[in-house]
Amino acid sequence: MIAKGNERRLEEFQKMEAIEQHLNGFRPQNEMLHSQLDQRIDELQAKFSDISTAAKFDAESLEKKLTSRKFQSSEAPCLMARTNIAMCLSDKQGLNDCSDFIRALEKCVQDTIVTKQ
């Protein structure tokens, strides 16, 4: 009885050792994969930071241009709506993705035509 119990414990220990060796075989590969993923995350975060900084600068520059006397709304009706559509389409989004901007332009054009008549 005691021998069977010892035998069972030995089998369990051997199974645990085999599982541990199997896991140890994957550890270097997992560490390399995690290192690559961490590096890719760092690259993407840096790229995102660069793009968001550039977008903020472009938005501020565009705002300055749009609020200057040269671009008053009376001289360029629906300028913001047209700009939004242009920006949306330049991001290579489809017409469906830009549909809200298109509706805003249609409304602005309708309002402008009605108020001018």
Short mmCIF file of N, CA, C and O in Angstrom, two decimals:
data_model
loop_
_atom_site.label_atom_id
_atom_site.label_comp_id
_atom_site.label_asym_id
_atom_site.label_seq_id
_atom_site.Cartn_x
_atom_site.Cartn_y
_atom_site.Cartn_z
N MET A 1 0.83 -1.18 0.00
CA MET A 1 0.00 0.00 0.00
C MET A 1 0.87 1.25 0.00
O MET A 1 0.63 2.18 -0.76
N ILE A 2 1.87 1.26 0.90
CA ILE A 2 2.77 2.39 0.96
C ILE A 2 3.60 2.48 -0.32
O ILE A 2 3.86 3.56 -0.83
N ALA A 3 3.94 1.32 -0.85
CA ALA A 3 4.73 1.29 -2.08
C ALA A 3 3.94 1.89 -3.24
O ALA A 3 4.49 2.62 -4.07
N LYS A 4 2.62 1.58 -3.30
CA LYS A 4 1.79 2.13 -4.36
C LYS A 4 1.66 3.66 -4.21
O LYS A 4 1.67 4.39 -5.19
N GLY A 5 1.54 4.11 -2.99
CA GLY A 5 1.45 5.55 -2.74
C GLY A 5 2.74 6.25 -3.16
O GLY A 5 2.72 7.32 -3.78
N ASN A 6 3.87 5.64 -2.81
CA ASN A 6 5.16 6.21 -3.21
C ASN A 6 5.32 6.18 -4.73
O ASN A 6 5.86 7.10 -5.33
N GLU A 7 4.86 5.09 -5.32
CA GLU A 7 4.94 4.95 -6.77
C GLU A 7 4.09 6.03 -7.47
O GLU A 7 4.52 6.64 -8.45
N ARG A 8 2.90 6.27 -6.94
CA ARG A 8 2.01 7.30 -7.48
C ARG A 8 2.64 8.69 -7.35
O ARG A 8 2.60 9.50 -8.27
N ARG A 9 3.24 8.96 -6.19
CA ARG A 9 3.90 10.25 -5.98
C ARG A 9 5.07 10.43 -6.95
O ARG A 9 5.31 11.51 -7.48
N LEU A 10 5.82 9.36 -7.17
CA LEU A 10 6.94 9.40 -8.09
C LEU A 10 6.45 9.68 -9.51
O LEU A 10 7.05 10.49 -10.23
N GLU A 11 5.36 9.02 -9.92
CA GLU A 11 4.78 9.26 -11.25
C GLU A 11 4.32 10.72 -11.38
O GLU A 11 4.55 11.36 -12.41
N GLU A 12 3.67 11.22 -10.34
CA GLU A 12 3.22 12.61 -10.37
C GLU A 12 4.41 13.57 -10.46
O GLU A 12 4.38 14.54 -11.21
N PHE A 13 5.44 13.28 -9.70
CA PHE A 13 6.64 14.10 -9.73
C PHE A 13 7.28 14.09 -11.12
O PHE A 13 7.69 15.12 -11.65
N GLN A 14 7.33 12.89 -11.73
CA GLN A 14 7.91 12.77 -13.06
C GLN A 14 7.06 13.53 -14.10
O GLN A 14 7.61 14.16 -15.01
N LYS A 15 5.76 13.45 -13.96
CA LYS A 15 4.87 14.19 -14.87
C LYS A 15 5.08 15.69 -14.71
O LYS A 15 5.15 16.43 -15.70
N MET A 16 5.20 16.14 -13.46
CA MET A 16 5.43 17.56 -13.21
C MET A 16 6.77 18.00 -13.80
O MET A 16 6.89 19.09 -14.37
N GLU A 17 7.78 17.17 -13.67
CA GLU A 17 9.10 17.48 -14.23
C GLU A 17 9.01 17.57 -15.76
O GLU A 17 9.59 18.47 -16.36
N ALA A 18 8.27 16.64 -16.37
CA ALA A 18 8.12 16.66 -17.84
C ALA A 18 7.39 17.93 -18.28
O ALA A 18 7.78 18.57 -19.27
N ILE A 19 6.36 18.30 -17.55
CA ILE A 19 5.61 19.52 -17.88
C ILE A 19 6.51 20.75 -17.71
O ILE A 19 6.53 21.65 -18.56
N GLU A 20 7.29 20.78 -16.63
CA GLU A 20 8.19 21.89 -16.37
C GLU A 20 9.24 22.00 -17.49
O GLU A 20 9.54 23.09 -17.96
N GLN A 21 9.79 20.87 -17.93
CA GLN A 21 10.76 20.89 -19.02
C GLN A 21 10.12 21.38 -20.31
O GLN A 21 10.73 22.13 -21.07
N HIS A 22 8.90 20.94 -20.54
CA HIS A 22 8.17 21.37 -21.74
C HIS A 22 7.95 22.88 -21.72
O HIS A 22 8.15 23.56 -22.72
N LEU A 23 7.54 23.40 -20.57
CA LEU A 23 7.35 24.84 -20.43
C LEU A 23 8.67 25.60 -20.58
O LEU A 23 8.71 26.67 -21.20
N ASN A 24 9.73 25.07 -20.01
CA ASN A 24 11.04 25.72 -20.12
C ASN A 24 11.50 25.80 -21.58
O ASN A 24 12.23 26.70 -21.95
N GLY A 25 11.06 24.87 -22.40
CA GLY A 25 11.38 24.90 -23.82
C GLY A 25 10.74 26.09 -24.52
O GLY A 25 11.28 26.62 -25.49
N PHE A 26 9.59 26.54 -24.05
CA PHE A 26 8.88 27.66 -24.66
C PHE A 26 9.30 29.02 -24.10
O PHE A 26 9.04 30.04 -24.71
N ARG A 27 9.91 29.05 -22.94
CA ARG A 27 10.23 30.32 -22.28
C ARG A 27 11.13 31.23 -23.12
O ARG A 27 10.83 32.42 -23.25
N PRO A 28 12.22 30.75 -23.72
CA PRO A 28 13.04 31.67 -24.53
C PRO A 28 12.26 32.25 -25.72
O PRO A 28 12.39 33.44 -26.02
N GLN A 29 11.46 31.42 -26.34
CA GLN A 29 10.65 31.89 -27.47
C GLN A 29 9.64 32.94 -26.98
O GLN A 29 9.44 33.97 -27.64
N ASN A 30 9.01 32.70 -25.84
CA ASN A 30 8.06 33.66 -25.29
C ASN A 30 8.74 34.98 -24.92
O ASN A 30 8.20 36.05 -25.17
N GLU A 31 9.93 34.89 -24.32
CA GLU A 31 10.66 36.11 -23.95
C GLU A 31 11.02 36.92 -25.19
O GLU A 31 10.90 38.14 -25.20
N MET A 32 11.44 36.23 -26.25
CA MET A 32 11.78 36.93 -27.49
C MET A 32 10.53 37.58 -28.09
O MET A 32 10.55 38.74 -28.52
N LEU A 33 9.43 36.86 -28.08
CA LEU A 33 8.18 37.39 -28.62
C LEU A 33 7.70 38.60 -27.82
O LEU A 33 7.31 39.61 -28.38
N HIS A 34 7.78 38.52 -26.51
CA HIS A 34 7.38 39.64 -25.65
C HIS A 34 8.30 40.85 -25.89
O HIS A 34 7.83 41.99 -25.90
N SER A 35 9.57 40.59 -26.08
CA SER A 35 10.51 41.68 -26.35
C SER A 35 10.16 42.36 -27.67
O SER A 35 10.16 43.59 -27.76
N GLN A 36 9.84 41.58 -28.69
CA GLN A 36 9.44 42.14 -29.98
C GLN A 36 8.14 42.93 -29.86
O GLN A 36 8.01 44.01 -30.44
N LEU A 37 7.20 42.41 -29.10
CA LEU A 37 5.94 43.12 -28.90
C LEU A 37 6.15 44.43 -28.15
O LEU A 37 5.57 45.45 -28.51
N ASP A 38 6.98 44.40 -27.12
CA ASP A 38 7.28 45.63 -26.38
C ASP A 38 7.94 46.67 -27.28
O ASP A 38 7.60 47.86 -27.23
N GLN A 39 8.86 46.21 -28.13
CA GLN A 39 9.53 47.13 -29.05
C GLN A 39 8.51 47.71 -30.03
O GLN A 39 8.52 48.91 -30.30
N ARG A 40 7.61 46.89 -30.55
CA ARG A 40 6.59 47.37 -31.50
C ARG A 40 5.65 48.37 -30.83
O ARG A 40 5.27 49.38 -31.43
N ILE A 41 5.29 48.10 -29.59
CA ILE A 41 4.42 49.02 -28.84
C ILE A 41 5.13 50.36 -28.67
O ILE A 41 4.52 51.42 -28.89
N ASP A 42 6.41 50.33 -28.32
CA ASP A 42 7.17 51.58 -28.17
C ASP A 42 7.23 52.35 -29.49
O ASP A 42 7.07 53.57 -29.51
N GLU A 43 7.45 51.63 -30.60
CA GLU A 43 7.50 52.28 -31.91
C GLU A 43 6.15 52.92 -32.25
O GLU A 43 6.10 54.05 -32.74
N LEU A 44 5.07 52.19 -32.00
CA LEU A 44 3.74 52.72 -32.31
C LEU A 44 3.39 53.91 -31.43
O LEU A 44 2.76 54.87 -31.89
N GLN A 45 3.77 53.87 -30.17
CA GLN A 45 3.51 55.00 -29.28
C GLN A 45 4.29 56.23 -29.74
O GLN A 45 3.76 57.34 -29.72
N ALA A 46 5.52 56.03 -30.17
CA ALA A 46 6.32 57.16 -30.67
C ALA A 46 5.70 57.71 -31.95
O ALA A 46 5.61 58.94 -32.12
N LYS A 47 5.27 56.82 -32.83
CA LYS A 47 4.64 57.26 -34.08
C LYS A 47 3.35 58.02 -33.79
O LYS A 47 3.07 59.06 -34.39
N PHE A 48 2.55 57.50 -32.86
CA PHE A 48 1.31 58.17 -32.49
C PHE A 48 1.59 59.56 -31.92
O PHE A 48 0.91 60.53 -32.25
N SER A 49 2.60 59.64 -31.08
CA SER A 49 2.97 60.93 -30.48
C SER A 49 3.39 61.92 -31.57
O SER A 49 2.97 63.08 -31.55
N ASP A 50 4.19 61.46 -32.53
CA ASP A 50 4.62 62.33 -33.62
C ASP A 50 3.43 62.80 -34.45
O ASP A 50 3.31 63.98 -34.78
N ILE A 51 2.55 61.88 -34.78
CA ILE A 51 1.39 62.21 -35.61
C ILE A 51 0.44 63.15 -34.87
O ILE A 51 -0.08 64.11 -35.46
N SER A 52 0.22 62.90 -33.59
CA SER A 52 -0.70 63.77 -32.84
C SER A 52 -0.11 65.17 -32.69
O SER A 52 -0.84 66.16 -32.76
N THR A 53 1.20 65.27 -32.51
CA THR A 53 1.84 66.59 -32.44
C THR A 53 1.71 67.32 -33.77
O THR A 53 1.38 68.51 -33.80
N ALA A 54 1.95 66.60 -34.86
CA ALA A 54 1.82 67.21 -36.19
C ALA A 54 0.37 67.63 -36.46
O ALA A 54 0.12 68.70 -37.00
N ALA A 55 -0.58 66.79 -36.05
CA ALA A 55 -2.00 67.11 -36.27
C ALA A 55 -2.39 68.34 -35.45
O ALA A 55 -3.13 69.20 -35.93
N LYS A 56 -1.91 68.42 -34.22
CA LYS A 56 -2.21 69.58 -33.39
C LYS A 56 -1.64 70.85 -34.02
O LYS A 56 -2.32 71.87 -34.09
N PHE A 57 -0.41 70.77 -34.51
CA PHE A 57 0.20 71.92 -35.16
C PHE A 57 -0.59 72.31 -36.41
O PHE A 57 -0.86 73.48 -36.64
N ASP A 58 -0.96 71.30 -37.23
CA ASP A 58 -1.73 71.58 -38.44
C ASP A 58 -3.08 72.19 -38.11
O ASP A 58 -3.54 73.10 -38.80
N ALA A 59 -3.72 71.69 -37.07
CA ALA A 59 -5.03 72.23 -36.68
C ALA A 59 -4.91 73.67 -36.22
O ALA A 59 -5.74 74.52 -36.58
N GLU A 60 -3.88 73.96 -35.44
CA GLU A 60 -3.68 75.33 -34.98
C GLU A 60 -3.37 76.25 -36.16
O GLU A 60 -3.88 77.37 -36.24
N SER A 61 -2.55 75.78 -37.07
CA SER A 61 -2.21 76.57 -38.26
C SER A 61 -3.45 76.82 -39.11
O SER A 61 -3.68 77.93 -39.58
N LEU A 62 -4.25 75.78 -39.29
CA LEU A 62 -5.48 75.92 -40.07
C LEU A 62 -6.45 76.87 -39.39
O LEU A 62 -7.09 77.70 -40.05
N GLU A 63 -6.54 76.78 -38.07
CA GLU A 63 -7.43 77.68 -37.33
C GLU A 63 -7.00 79.13 -37.50
O GLU A 63 -7.84 80.01 -37.72
N LYS A 64 -5.70 79.38 -37.46
CA LYS A 64 -5.21 80.74 -37.66
C LYS A 64 -5.56 81.24 -39.05
O LYS A 64 -5.97 82.39 -39.22
N LYS A 65 -5.41 80.38 -40.05
CA LYS A 65 -5.74 80.77 -41.41
C LYS A 65 -7.23 81.05 -41.56
O LYS A 65 -7.64 82.00 -42.22
N LEU A 66 -8.04 80.18 -40.95
CA LEU A 66 -9.48 80.32 -41.12
C LEU A 66 -10.05 81.51 -40.36
O LEU A 66 -11.08 82.05 -40.74
N THR A 67 -9.40 81.90 -39.29
CA THR A 67 -9.91 83.04 -38.52
C THR A 67 -9.30 84.36 -38.96
O THR A 67 -9.67 85.41 -38.44
N SER A 68 -8.39 84.31 -39.93
CA SER A 68 -7.82 85.56 -40.42
C SER A 68 -8.85 86.29 -41.27
O SER A 68 -9.85 85.72 -41.71
N ARG A 69 -8.62 87.55 -41.51
CA ARG A 69 -9.57 88.37 -42.28
C ARG A 69 -9.75 87.83 -43.69
O ARG A 69 -10.79 87.99 -44.30
N LYS A 70 -8.70 87.20 -44.20
CA LYS A 70 -8.75 86.69 -45.57
C LYS A 70 -9.85 85.65 -45.77
O LYS A 70 -10.41 85.53 -46.84
N PHE A 71 -10.16 84.89 -44.72
CA PHE A 71 -11.13 83.81 -44.84
C PHE A 71 -12.36 84.05 -43.99
O PHE A 71 -12.76 83.18 -43.22
N GLN A 72 -12.96 85.16 -44.09
CA GLN A 72 -14.19 85.41 -43.35
C GLN A 72 -15.33 84.64 -44.02
O GLN A 72 -15.32 84.41 -45.22
N SER A 73 -16.30 84.26 -43.25
CA SER A 73 -17.36 83.40 -43.75
C SER A 73 -18.17 84.05 -44.86
O SER A 73 -18.72 83.38 -45.71
N SER A 74 -18.26 85.36 -44.86
CA SER A 74 -19.03 86.02 -45.92
C SER A 74 -18.32 85.90 -47.26
O SER A 74 -18.95 85.87 -48.30
N GLU A 75 -16.99 85.82 -47.24
CA GLU A 75 -16.23 85.69 -48.47
C GLU A 75 -16.15 84.25 -48.95
O GLU A 75 -16.03 84.00 -50.14
N ALA A 76 -16.18 83.31 -48.04
CA ALA A 76 -16.06 81.89 -48.38
C ALA A 76 -17.14 81.11 -47.65
O ALA A 76 -16.89 80.56 -46.58
N PRO A 77 -18.36 81.08 -48.20
CA PRO A 77 -19.44 80.40 -47.50
C PRO A 77 -19.16 78.91 -47.31
O PRO A 77 -18.57 78.28 -48.18
N CYS A 78 -19.55 78.42 -46.18
CA CYS A 78 -19.44 76.99 -45.83
C CYS A 78 -17.99 76.50 -45.86
O CYS A 78 -17.73 75.32 -46.14
N LEU A 79 -17.07 77.36 -45.55
CA LEU A 79 -15.65 77.00 -45.61
C LEU A 79 -15.33 75.86 -44.64
O LEU A 79 -14.63 74.92 -45.00
N MET A 80 -15.82 75.94 -43.43
CA MET A 80 -15.52 74.88 -42.45
C MET A 80 -16.08 73.54 -42.90
O MET A 80 -15.40 72.51 -42.78
N ALA A 81 -17.29 73.54 -43.43
CA ALA A 81 -17.89 72.28 -43.90
C ALA A 81 -17.07 71.71 -45.05
O ALA A 81 -16.81 70.49 -45.09
N ARG A 82 -16.65 72.57 -45.96
CA ARG A 82 -15.83 72.10 -47.09
C ARG A 82 -14.48 71.60 -46.61
O ARG A 82 -13.97 70.59 -47.09
N THR A 83 -13.90 72.29 -45.64
CA THR A 83 -12.61 71.88 -45.09
C THR A 83 -12.72 70.53 -44.41
O THR A 83 -11.86 69.66 -44.57
N ASN A 84 -13.80 70.33 -43.64
CA ASN A 84 -14.00 69.05 -42.96
C ASN A 84 -14.12 67.90 -43.94
O ASN A 84 -13.56 66.83 -43.73
N ILE A 85 -14.84 68.12 -45.04
CA ILE A 85 -14.97 67.07 -46.05
C ILE A 85 -13.61 66.79 -46.69
O ILE A 85 -13.23 65.63 -46.87
N ALA A 86 -12.89 67.84 -47.02
CA ALA A 86 -11.57 67.66 -47.64
C ALA A 86 -10.64 66.88 -46.72
O ALA A 86 -9.92 65.98 -47.16
N MET A 87 -10.65 67.22 -45.44
CA MET A 87 -9.79 66.52 -44.49
C MET A 87 -10.21 65.07 -44.35
O MET A 87 -9.39 64.16 -44.28
N CYS A 88 -11.51 64.84 -44.31
CA CYS A 88 -12.03 63.47 -44.17
C CYS A 88 -11.62 62.64 -45.39
O CYS A 88 -11.14 61.52 -45.26
N LEU A 89 -11.80 63.19 -46.57
CA LEU A 89 -11.47 62.46 -47.79
C LEU A 89 -9.97 62.29 -47.97
O LEU A 89 -9.52 61.29 -48.52
N SER A 90 -9.19 63.24 -47.48
CA SER A 90 -7.73 63.12 -47.61
C SER A 90 -7.18 62.03 -46.70
O SER A 90 -6.08 61.54 -46.93
N ASP A 91 -7.94 61.68 -45.68
CA ASP A 91 -7.53 60.58 -44.80
C ASP A 91 -7.84 59.24 -45.43
O ASP A 91 -7.80 58.21 -44.77
N LYS A 92 -8.24 59.25 -46.70
CA LYS A 92 -8.56 58.05 -47.47
C LYS A 92 -9.73 57.28 -46.86
O LYS A 92 -9.77 56.08 -46.88
N GLN A 93 -10.65 58.01 -46.29
CA GLN A 93 -11.86 57.39 -45.78
C GLN A 93 -12.88 57.40 -46.91
O GLN A 93 -12.84 58.25 -47.78
N GLY A 94 -13.78 56.46 -46.90
CA GLY A 94 -14.79 56.40 -47.94
C GLY A 94 -15.85 57.45 -47.74
O GLY A 94 -15.92 58.13 -46.73
N LEU A 95 -16.70 57.59 -48.75
CA LEU A 95 -17.78 58.57 -48.66
C LEU A 95 -18.71 58.26 -47.49
O LEU A 95 -19.25 59.16 -46.87
N ASN A 96 -18.90 56.98 -47.19
CA ASN A 96 -19.77 56.63 -46.07
C ASN A 96 -19.21 57.14 -44.75
O ASN A 96 -19.95 57.55 -43.87
N ASP A 97 -17.89 57.12 -44.61
CA ASP A 97 -17.27 57.62 -43.38
C ASP A 97 -17.38 59.14 -43.27
O ASP A 97 -17.31 59.69 -42.18
N CYS A 98 -17.54 59.81 -44.39
CA CYS A 98 -17.61 61.27 -44.41
C CYS A 98 -19.04 61.78 -44.55
O CYS A 98 -19.26 62.97 -44.78
N SER A 99 -20.01 60.90 -44.40
CA SER A 99 -21.40 61.28 -44.66
C SER A 99 -21.90 62.38 -43.73
O SER A 99 -22.68 63.24 -44.15
N ASP A 100 -21.44 62.41 -42.49
CA ASP A 100 -21.86 63.48 -41.56
C ASP A 100 -21.37 64.84 -42.05
O ASP A 100 -22.10 65.83 -41.99
N PHE A 101 -20.14 64.87 -42.55
CA PHE A 101 -19.60 66.13 -43.06
C PHE A 101 -20.34 66.56 -44.33
O PHE A 101 -20.56 67.75 -44.56
N ILE A 102 -20.69 65.59 -45.15
CA ILE A 102 -21.42 65.90 -46.39
C ILE A 102 -22.80 66.46 -46.05
O ILE A 102 -23.23 67.46 -46.65
N ARG A 103 -23.47 65.86 -45.07
CA ARG A 103 -24.78 66.39 -44.66
C ARG A 103 -24.64 67.81 -44.10
O ARG A 103 -25.48 68.68 -44.36
N ALA A 104 -23.58 68.06 -43.35
CA ALA A 104 -23.36 69.41 -42.80
C ALA A 104 -23.14 70.41 -43.92
O ALA A 104 -23.66 71.54 -43.86
N LEU A 105 -22.40 70.02 -44.95
CA LEU A 105 -22.19 70.91 -46.09
C LEU A 105 -23.51 71.16 -46.83
O LEU A 105 -23.82 72.30 -47.18
N GLU A 106 -24.29 70.12 -47.03
CA GLU A 106 -25.59 70.28 -47.70
C GLU A 106 -26.47 71.24 -46.92
O GLU A 106 -27.12 72.13 -47.49
N LYS A 107 -26.48 71.10 -45.59
CA LYS A 107 -27.29 72.00 -44.76
C LYS A 107 -26.78 73.43 -44.86
O LYS A 107 -27.56 74.38 -45.00
N CYS A 108 -25.48 73.60 -44.82
CA CYS A 108 -24.89 74.94 -44.90
C CYS A 108 -25.22 75.58 -46.25
O CYS A 108 -25.58 76.76 -46.31
N VAL A 109 -25.11 74.81 -47.31
CA VAL A 109 -25.42 75.34 -48.65
C VAL A 109 -26.89 75.73 -48.72
O VAL A 109 -27.22 76.81 -49.21
N GLN A 110 -27.77 74.89 -48.21
CA GLN A 110 -29.19 75.20 -48.21
C GLN A 110 -29.45 76.47 -47.41
O GLN A 110 -30.18 77.36 -47.86
N ASP A 111 -28.85 76.57 -46.22
CA ASP A 111 -29.06 77.77 -45.38
C ASP A 111 -28.51 79.01 -46.08
O ASP A 111 -29.13 80.09 -46.03
N THR A 112 -27.37 78.89 -46.72
CA THR A 112 -26.75 80.03 -47.41
C THR A 112 -27.60 80.48 -48.59
O THR A 112 -27.83 81.69 -48.78
N ILE A 113 -28.09 79.53 -49.35
CA ILE A 113 -28.94 79.88 -50.50
C ILE A 113 -30.23 80.53 -50.04
O ILE A 113 -30.67 81.53 -50.59
N VAL A 114 -30.87 79.98 -49.00
CA VAL A 114 -32.13 80.52 -48.50
C VAL A 114 -31.91 81.91 -47.95
O VAL A 114 -32.72 82.82 -48.20
N THR A 115 -30.84 82.15 -47.23
CA THR A 115 -30.62 83.48 -46.64
C THR A 115 -30.21 84.50 -47.69
O THR A 115 -30.49 85.68 -47.53
N LYS A 116 -29.59 84.08 -48.77
CA LYS A 116 -29.20 85.02 -49.81
C LYS A 116 -30.39 85.42 -50.67
O LYS A 116 -30.38 86.46 -51.30
N GLN A 117 -31.42 84.59 -50.74
CA GLN A 117 -32.57 84.89 -51.61
C GLN A 117 -33.60 85.70 -50.91
O GLN A 117 -33.79 86.02 -49.89
#
